[in-house]
Amino acid sequence: MADQSFPITGFSSLAIHGGHEKDPNYAHLTPIYASSTYVFDEAEQGMRRFSGQEKGYIYSRWGNPSMTEAEQKIAAMEAFGLKNEQGEPLELKGILHASGMAAISTLLLANLKTGDKILTHFSLYGGTEEIIQRLLPSLGIGVVIDDLRDLNRAEHHLKNDPSIRMLYIETPANPTIQCVDIEELTSLGKQYGKIIACDNTFATPYLQQPFRFGVDFVIHSTTKFLNGHGTAIGGILIGRDLPFMNTHATKIHRLLGGNSNAFDAFLLINGMKTLEVRMERHCENARKVAEYLSTHPAVAKVNYNGLPSHPDYAIALKQMRHPGAMLSFEHKNGLSGGTQFMNKLKLCTRTVSLGTCDTLLSHPASMTHYGVKAEDRLKYGITDGLIRMSVGMENIEDILNDFDQALS
Ligand SMILES: *Cc1c(COP(=O)(O)O)cnc(C)c1O
């Protein structure tokens, strides 16, 4: 185990050692602390812990050593190599949640109140879109949705609508892999005094660090590439305003009760140790799959932000280490072509979700967006033949051989 004072210089070293604290029983890995509560030596100690005079665990909805390690590791990765306004290493606070949606709920309810509005891009994760479009309005919180790749439109809203309190972005986004410019949008948002939050799930902190550009909050569904093995649902809210995170955000998290648990945290901690090596392989494979698909006669269009033909290629190049492992493509025979292709796959996995070792494919028109009217789907670029793909870590020849037979 690394000495706390050792100056770690590489991302993988941090992913492996970051956030770990020596176990009091000298266990190599932080054990799964399956305990709902923590005991006090004496009543006065309970008092000191409740009042915050003494550090220590009380109740696992509030915190647990397994969850703490995952929180510290992700916060350290998001802050890796970054400096604060004073030029010192950036310090961030993460709060682990039961799911990405739970982390997003805490973010929204800790920052917005009746009369406020949220400004966001039109391409968002489905659950996020529903919470913003259905739940927030019932609390009197409005929403403004636009194409935030157009900075003039973004500025128009930020400048003219003082009730906009938060700018919420997700980049790259589902399913057309659109990217928005984190640096430009953050600088505009700051100019007009807004809170800026970024969903960094598709990229992970290895590929993209939104705090570099000054965002206030980052959220992740840790279910995806961070866990990396599809073994647990989870999410995290990370913030740079430590007093806010340690008081108000912590309070809202505890009250809403969307806490994670020790077992999922354990799976997440160990999954994250290989983040860099996994992402390198995922991204290399994704680039090869995108190149293969872009010349295939059965494919009408490829959406991959690493291809110069993608409208957001330049933004991805600017803010991401690699363009990522997510892509989508349109089968030229529409709904039947998409369905037949999915049914013919022999190696790759037919499922929703993303970020596991195996290659995952979903067909939105027949799966996630089956109930959505075609005209609404088309607005988001979800055509009948669109296939979404999370490129896995198999040997590339095998992925391409499976595609060869399934596209024939
Ligand atoms: C999956 C996902 C979420 C929601 O996370 P859960 O862990 O499923 O609650 C949010 N944002 C993005 C981009 C996602 O892919």
Coordinates of C-alpha atoms and ligand atoms in Angstrom, one line a residue:
M1 CA 0.0 0.0 0.0
A2 CA 1.3 3.4 -1.0
D3 CA 2.6 5.8 1.7
Q4 CA 0.2 8.8 1.7
S5 CA 3.2 11.1 1.1
F6 CA 4.4 9.3 -2.0
P7 CA 4.0 11.6 -5.0
I8 CA 2.0 9.5 -7.5
T9 CA 2.5 10.7 -11.0
G10 CA 0.5 8.2 -13.2
F11 CA -3.2 7.8 -13.6
S12 CA -3.2 4.0 -13.1
S13 CA -1.1 4.2 -10.0
L14 CA -3.8 6.6 -8.6
A15 CA -6.6 4.3 -9.8
I16 CA -4.9 1.4 -7.9
H17 CA -3.8 3.1 -4.7
G18 CA -5.8 6.3 -4.5
G19 CA -8.4 6.6 -1.7
H20 CA -7.1 3.5 0.2
E21 CA -6.6 3.8 3.9
K22 CA -4.8 1.2 5.9
D23 CA -7.2 -1.3 7.4
P24 CA -7.1 -1.5 11.2
N25 CA -6.8 -5.3 11.0
Y26 CA -4.2 -5.1 8.2
A27 CA -6.5 -6.6 5.5
H28 CA -4.9 -6.0 2.1
L29 CA -8.1 -4.9 0.5
T30 CA -10.7 -2.8 2.4
P31 CA -13.2 -5.4 3.5
I32 CA -16.9 -5.3 2.8
Y33 CA -18.1 -3.5 5.9
A34 CA -21.5 -5.3 6.2
S35 CA -22.6 -3.4 9.2
S36 CA -25.6 -1.0 9.4
T37 CA -24.4 0.8 12.5
Y38 CA -21.2 1.6 14.4
V39 CA -20.9 1.4 18.2
F40 CA -19.8 4.0 20.7
D41 CA -17.4 3.3 23.6
E42 CA -19.4 5.6 25.8
A43 CA -22.4 8.0 25.4
E44 CA -20.1 11.0 25.2
Q45 CA -18.4 9.5 22.2
G46 CA -21.8 9.2 20.5
M47 CA -22.4 12.8 21.3
R48 CA -19.0 13.9 19.8
R49 CA -19.6 11.9 16.6
F50 CA -23.1 13.2 16.1
S51 CA -21.9 16.8 16.6
G52 CA -19.0 16.3 14.2
Q53 CA -16.4 17.0 16.9
E54 CA -15.0 13.5 16.4
K55 CA -14.6 11.8 13.0
G56 CA -16.1 8.3 12.8
Y57 CA -18.9 6.3 11.3
I58 CA -22.3 6.2 12.9
Y59 CA -24.8 4.7 10.5
S60 CA -24.2 3.2 7.0
R61 CA -26.8 5.4 5.2
W62 CA -24.5 8.2 6.3
G63 CA -21.2 6.5 5.4
N64 CA -19.2 3.3 5.6
P65 CA -15.5 2.6 5.2
S66 CA -16.1 0.6 1.9
M67 CA -18.1 3.5 0.5
T68 CA -15.5 6.0 1.6
E69 CA -12.7 4.4 -0.3
A70 CA -14.7 4.4 -3.5
E71 CA -15.6 8.1 -3.0
Q72 CA -12.0 9.1 -2.4
K73 CA -10.7 7.1 -5.3
I74 CA -13.1 8.6 -7.8
A75 CA -12.6 12.2 -6.4
A76 CA -8.9 11.7 -6.7
M77 CA -9.2 10.5 -10.3
E78 CA -11.4 13.5 -11.3
A79 CA -8.9 15.9 -9.7
F80 CA -5.8 14.1 -11.1
G81 CA -3.2 16.7 -12.1
L82 CA -5.6 19.7 -11.6
K83 CA -5.0 22.8 -9.6
N84 CA -7.4 25.1 -7.7
E85 CA -7.6 28.9 -8.1
Q86 CA -4.6 29.2 -5.6
G87 CA -2.5 26.9 -7.7
E88 CA -2.7 24.1 -5.1
P89 CA -3.7 20.5 -6.0
L90 CA -7.5 20.5 -6.5
E91 CA -9.4 18.8 -3.7
L92 CA -12.9 17.3 -4.5
K93 CA -15.5 15.6 -2.4
G94 CA -17.5 12.6 -3.7
I95 CA -20.7 11.2 -2.3
L96 CA -21.4 7.6 -3.4
H97 CA -25.0 6.8 -4.3
A98 CA -27.1 3.7 -5.0
S99 CA -27.3 4.6 -8.7
G100 CA -26.5 7.3 -11.2
M101 CA -30.1 8.5 -10.9
A102 CA -29.8 8.8 -7.1
A103 CA -26.7 11.0 -7.6
I104 CA -28.5 13.1 -10.1
S105 CA -31.5 13.4 -7.7
T106 CA -29.3 14.7 -4.9
L107 CA -27.6 17.1 -7.3
L108 CA -30.9 18.6 -8.5
L109 CA -32.7 18.7 -5.2
A110 CA -29.7 20.1 -3.3
N111 CA -29.3 23.0 -5.8
L112 CA -32.7 23.9 -7.2
K113 CA -35.9 25.3 -5.7
T114 CA -39.4 26.3 -6.9
G115 CA -39.1 29.1 -9.5
D116 CA -35.6 28.0 -10.7
K117 CA -35.0 26.6 -14.2
I118 CA -32.4 24.2 -15.6
L119 CA -30.9 24.7 -19.0
T120 CA -29.8 21.6 -20.8
H121 CA -29.0 20.0 -24.2
F122 CA -31.6 18.0 -26.0
S123 CA -29.7 14.8 -26.0
L124 CA -29.7 13.3 -22.5
Y125 CA -29.8 9.9 -20.8
G126 CA -33.4 8.8 -20.7
G127 CA -33.8 8.8 -17.0
T128 CA -32.2 12.2 -16.6
E129 CA -34.5 13.6 -19.3
E130 CA -37.6 12.2 -17.5
I131 CA -36.6 13.5 -14.1
I132 CA -36.0 17.0 -15.7
Q133 CA -39.1 17.0 -17.8
R134 CA -41.6 15.3 -15.5
L135 CA -40.5 15.4 -11.9
L136 CA -38.9 18.9 -11.7
P137 CA -41.9 20.7 -13.3
S138 CA -44.2 19.1 -10.6
L139 CA -41.9 20.9 -8.0
G140 CA -42.2 24.2 -9.9
I141 CA -38.7 23.9 -11.4
G142 CA -38.7 24.7 -15.1
V143 CA -36.6 23.4 -17.9
V144 CA -35.1 25.0 -21.0
I145 CA -33.9 22.5 -23.6
D146 CA -31.9 23.6 -26.7
D147 CA -29.0 22.5 -28.9
L148 CA -26.1 23.6 -26.7
R149 CA -23.6 22.9 -29.4
D150 CA -24.8 26.3 -30.6
L151 CA -23.0 28.7 -28.1
N152 CA -25.0 31.7 -29.3
R153 CA -28.3 29.9 -28.3
A154 CA -26.7 28.9 -25.0
E155 CA -25.7 32.5 -24.3
H156 CA -29.1 33.8 -25.3
H157 CA -30.8 31.7 -22.6
L158 CA -28.2 32.3 -20.0
K159 CA -28.2 36.1 -20.5
N160 CA -32.0 36.6 -20.9
D161 CA -33.5 34.2 -18.4
P162 CA -32.4 35.1 -14.8
S163 CA -34.4 32.2 -13.4
I164 CA -32.0 29.7 -15.0
R165 CA -30.0 28.5 -12.0
M166 CA -28.2 25.4 -13.4
L167 CA -26.6 24.5 -16.7
Y168 CA -26.6 20.7 -17.0
I169 CA -24.6 19.0 -19.6
E170 CA -23.8 15.4 -20.6
T171 CA -20.9 14.7 -23.0
P172 CA -20.6 12.5 -25.0
A173 CA -24.3 11.8 -25.0
N174 CA -26.6 9.1 -26.0
P175 CA -27.1 7.7 -28.6
T176 CA -25.6 9.8 -31.4
I177 CA -22.5 10.5 -29.3
Q178 CA -23.0 14.2 -29.5
C179 CA -20.5 16.4 -27.6
V180 CA -20.9 19.9 -26.1
D181 CA -18.0 22.2 -25.4
I182 CA -17.4 22.0 -21.7
E183 CA -14.9 24.9 -21.6
E184 CA -17.0 27.3 -23.6
L185 CA -20.2 26.5 -21.8
T186 CA -18.7 26.6 -18.4
S187 CA -17.1 30.0 -19.1
L188 CA -20.5 31.3 -20.4
G189 CA -22.3 29.8 -17.4
K190 CA -19.8 31.4 -14.9
Q191 CA -20.2 34.8 -16.7
Y192 CA -23.9 34.7 -15.9
G193 CA -23.5 33.3 -12.4
K194 CA -24.9 29.8 -13.0
I195 CA -24.1 26.4 -11.4
I196 CA -22.6 24.0 -13.9
A197 CA -23.0 20.2 -13.7
C198 CA -21.6 17.6 -16.1
D199 CA -22.5 13.9 -16.5
N200 CA -19.1 12.3 -17.2
T201 CA -20.4 8.7 -17.4
F202 CA -19.5 7.9 -21.1
A203 CA -16.0 9.4 -20.8
T204 CA -14.8 8.5 -17.2
P205 CA -12.1 10.7 -15.6
Y206 CA -9.5 8.9 -17.6
L207 CA -10.7 10.3 -20.8
Q208 CA -12.1 13.6 -19.7
Q209 CA -11.9 15.8 -16.5
P210 CA -14.7 18.4 -16.5
F211 CA -13.2 20.1 -13.4
R212 CA -10.3 21.2 -15.6
F213 CA -12.7 23.6 -17.2
G214 CA -14.2 24.9 -13.9
V215 CA -17.5 23.0 -13.6
D216 CA -19.0 22.9 -10.1
F217 CA -20.3 19.3 -10.1
V218 CA -19.6 16.0 -11.9
I219 CA -21.9 13.0 -11.8
H220 CA -21.3 9.5 -12.9
S221 CA -23.3 6.4 -13.2
T222 CA -20.6 4.1 -11.8
T223 CA -22.6 1.2 -13.2
K224 CA -20.8 1.7 -16.5
F225 CA -17.1 2.0 -17.3
L226 CA -16.0 2.8 -13.7
N227 CA -17.3 -0.5 -12.4
G228 CA -16.4 -1.9 -15.7
H229 CA -17.7 -5.4 -15.2
G230 CA -21.5 -5.0 -15.0
T231 CA -21.6 -6.3 -11.4
A232 CA -23.3 -3.4 -9.6
I233 CA -25.5 -0.3 -10.0
G234 CA -24.0 2.8 -8.5
G235 CA -23.5 6.6 -8.9
I236 CA -21.5 9.4 -7.5
L237 CA -21.9 13.2 -7.1
I238 CA -18.6 15.0 -6.9
G239 CA -18.2 18.7 -6.1
R240 CA -15.5 21.3 -5.8
D241 CA -17.2 23.5 -3.1
L242 CA -16.1 21.4 -0.1
P243 CA -18.2 23.2 2.5
F244 CA -21.3 22.8 0.4
M245 CA -20.6 19.1 -0.3
N246 CA -19.8 18.4 3.4
T247 CA -22.9 20.2 4.7
H248 CA -25.9 20.8 2.4
A249 CA -25.2 18.1 -0.2
T250 CA -24.4 15.5 2.5
K251 CA -27.6 16.4 4.3
I252 CA -29.8 16.1 1.2
H253 CA -28.1 12.8 0.3
R254 CA -28.7 11.4 3.8
L255 CA -32.3 12.5 3.8
L256 CA -33.2 11.2 0.3
G257 CA -31.6 7.9 1.3
G258 CA -30.1 6.9 -2.0
N259 CA -27.0 5.5 -0.3
S260 CA -24.8 2.8 -1.8
N261 CA -23.8 -0.3 0.1
A262 CA -20.5 -2.0 1.1
F263 CA -20.7 -4.9 -1.4
D264 CA -21.3 -2.7 -4.5
A265 CA -18.6 -0.3 -3.3
F266 CA -16.2 -3.2 -3.0
L267 CA -16.9 -4.3 -6.6
L268 CA -16.6 -0.7 -7.8
I269 CA -13.2 -0.1 -6.0
N270 CA -11.7 -3.2 -7.5
G271 CA -13.2 -2.6 -11.0
M272 CA -11.7 0.9 -11.1
K273 CA -8.1 -0.3 -10.5
T274 CA -7.9 -1.3 -14.2
L275 CA -9.7 1.8 -15.6
E276 CA -6.8 3.1 -17.6
V277 CA -5.8 -0.2 -19.2
R278 CA -9.5 -1.1 -19.9
M279 CA -10.2 2.3 -21.5
E280 CA -7.1 2.1 -23.7
R281 CA -8.3 -1.2 -25.1
H282 CA -12.0 -0.2 -25.3
C283 CA -11.1 3.0 -27.2
E284 CA -8.6 1.3 -29.6
N285 CA -11.2 -1.3 -30.4
A286 CA -13.9 1.4 -30.9
R287 CA -11.8 3.2 -33.4
K288 CA -11.3 0.1 -35.4
V289 CA -15.0 -0.8 -35.3
A290 CA -15.9 2.7 -36.4
E291 CA -13.4 2.5 -39.3
Y292 CA -14.7 -0.9 -40.3
L293 CA -18.4 0.2 -40.2
S294 CA -17.8 3.4 -42.1
T295 CA -16.8 1.5 -45.2
H296 CA -19.4 -1.4 -44.9
P297 CA -22.1 -1.4 -47.6
A298 CA -24.9 -2.4 -45.2
V299 CA -24.2 0.6 -43.0
A300 CA -25.8 4.0 -43.9
K301 CA -24.1 6.1 -41.2
V302 CA -21.7 5.8 -38.3
N303 CA -21.9 8.1 -35.3
Y304 CA -18.5 8.1 -33.6
N305 CA -16.9 11.2 -32.3
G306 CA -13.4 10.0 -33.3
L307 CA -14.3 10.0 -37.1
P308 CA -13.6 13.4 -38.8
S309 CA -17.1 13.1 -40.3
H310 CA -18.8 13.4 -36.9
P311 CA -20.1 17.0 -36.3
D312 CA -18.4 17.1 -32.8
Y313 CA -15.1 15.6 -33.8
A314 CA -13.2 18.8 -33.0
I315 CA -14.8 19.2 -29.6
A316 CA -14.1 15.6 -28.7
L317 CA -10.4 16.0 -29.8
K318 CA -10.1 19.2 -27.6
Q319 CA -11.5 17.9 -24.4
M320 CA -11.0 14.1 -24.4
R321 CA -7.9 12.0 -24.3
H322 CA -9.5 9.5 -26.7
P323 CA -12.9 9.7 -28.3
G324 CA -14.3 6.9 -26.1
A325 CA -15.8 3.5 -26.6
M326 CA -19.4 4.3 -27.5
L327 CA -20.7 4.6 -31.0
S328 CA -23.9 4.0 -33.0
F329 CA -24.6 3.2 -36.6
E330 CA -27.6 3.0 -38.9
H331 CA -28.4 -0.2 -40.7
K332 CA -29.4 0.8 -44.2
N333 CA -32.5 -1.6 -44.1
G334 CA -34.1 0.3 -41.2
L335 CA -36.1 -1.6 -38.6
S336 CA -36.0 -5.0 -40.1
G337 CA -32.3 -4.6 -41.0
G338 CA -31.5 -3.6 -37.4
T339 CA -33.6 -6.4 -35.9
Q340 CA -32.1 -9.0 -38.2
F341 CA -28.5 -7.8 -37.4
M342 CA -29.2 -8.0 -33.7
N343 CA -30.6 -11.5 -34.0
K344 CA -27.6 -12.8 -36.0
L345 CA -24.9 -11.7 -33.5
K346 CA -23.1 -14.7 -32.1
L347 CA -20.3 -13.3 -29.9
C348 CA -21.4 -9.7 -29.0
T349 CA -24.1 -9.3 -26.4
R350 CA -27.6 -8.1 -27.0
T351 CA -28.5 -5.8 -24.0
V352 CA -28.9 -2.3 -22.9
S353 CA -26.3 -0.6 -20.6
L354 CA -22.6 -0.1 -21.4
G355 CA -19.1 -0.2 -20.1
T356 CA -18.5 -3.9 -19.6
C357 CA -15.6 -6.1 -20.9
D358 CA -17.9 -7.6 -23.5
T359 CA -19.2 -5.7 -26.5
L360 CA -22.8 -4.7 -25.9
L361 CA -25.3 -3.8 -28.6
S362 CA -28.8 -2.4 -28.3
H363 CA -31.4 -1.4 -30.9
P364 CA -33.3 1.6 -29.5
A365 CA -36.2 1.4 -31.9
S366 CA -37.1 -2.1 -30.7
M367 CA -35.8 -1.8 -27.1
T368 CA -35.2 1.3 -25.0
H369 CA -37.3 3.6 -27.3
Y370 CA -39.9 1.0 -28.4
G371 CA -42.7 3.0 -26.8
V372 CA -41.6 6.4 -28.2
K373 CA -43.4 7.7 -31.3
A374 CA -41.2 7.6 -34.4
E375 CA -41.4 11.3 -35.0
D376 CA -40.2 12.0 -31.4
R377 CA -37.4 9.4 -31.8
L378 CA -36.2 11.0 -35.1
K379 CA -35.8 14.4 -33.4
Y380 CA -33.0 12.8 -31.3
G381 CA -31.5 11.0 -34.3
I382 CA -32.9 7.6 -33.2
T383 CA -33.8 6.2 -36.6
D384 CA -35.4 2.7 -37.1
G385 CA -32.1 1.1 -38.1
L386 CA -29.9 2.7 -35.4
I387 CA -27.8 0.3 -33.3
R388 CA -26.0 1.6 -30.2
M389 CA -22.7 -0.1 -29.3
S390 CA -20.5 -0.2 -26.2
V391 CA -17.3 -1.6 -27.7
G392 CA -15.7 -4.3 -25.5
M393 CA -12.3 -5.6 -24.9
E394 CA -12.4 -8.8 -26.9
N395 CA -9.8 -9.3 -29.6
I396 CA -10.8 -7.0 -32.4
E397 CA -10.7 -9.8 -35.0
D398 CA -13.5 -11.6 -33.2
I399 CA -15.7 -8.5 -32.9
L400 CA -15.2 -7.8 -36.6
N401 CA -15.8 -11.4 -37.6
D402 CA -19.1 -11.4 -35.7
F403 CA -20.1 -8.2 -37.5
D404 CA -19.0 -9.7 -40.9
Q405 CA -21.5 -12.6 -40.5
A406 CA -24.2 -10.5 -38.8
L407 CA -24.2 -7.8 -41.4
S408 CA -24.1 -10.2 -44.4
Ligands
LIG1 C1 -26.8 4.9 -17.0 C2 -26.7 6.3 -17.0 C3 -27.2 7.1 -16.0 C4 -28.1 6.5 -14.9 O1 -27.3 5.7 -14.1 P1 -27.9 4.5 -13.3 O2 -26.7 3.9 -12.6 O3 -28.6 3.5 -14.2 O4 -29.0 5.0 -12.3 C5 -27.0 8.5 -16.1 N1 -26.3 9.0 -17.1 C6 -25.8 8.3 -18.1 C7 -25.0 9.0 -19.2 C8 -25.9 6.9 -18.1 O5 -25.4 6.2 -19.1

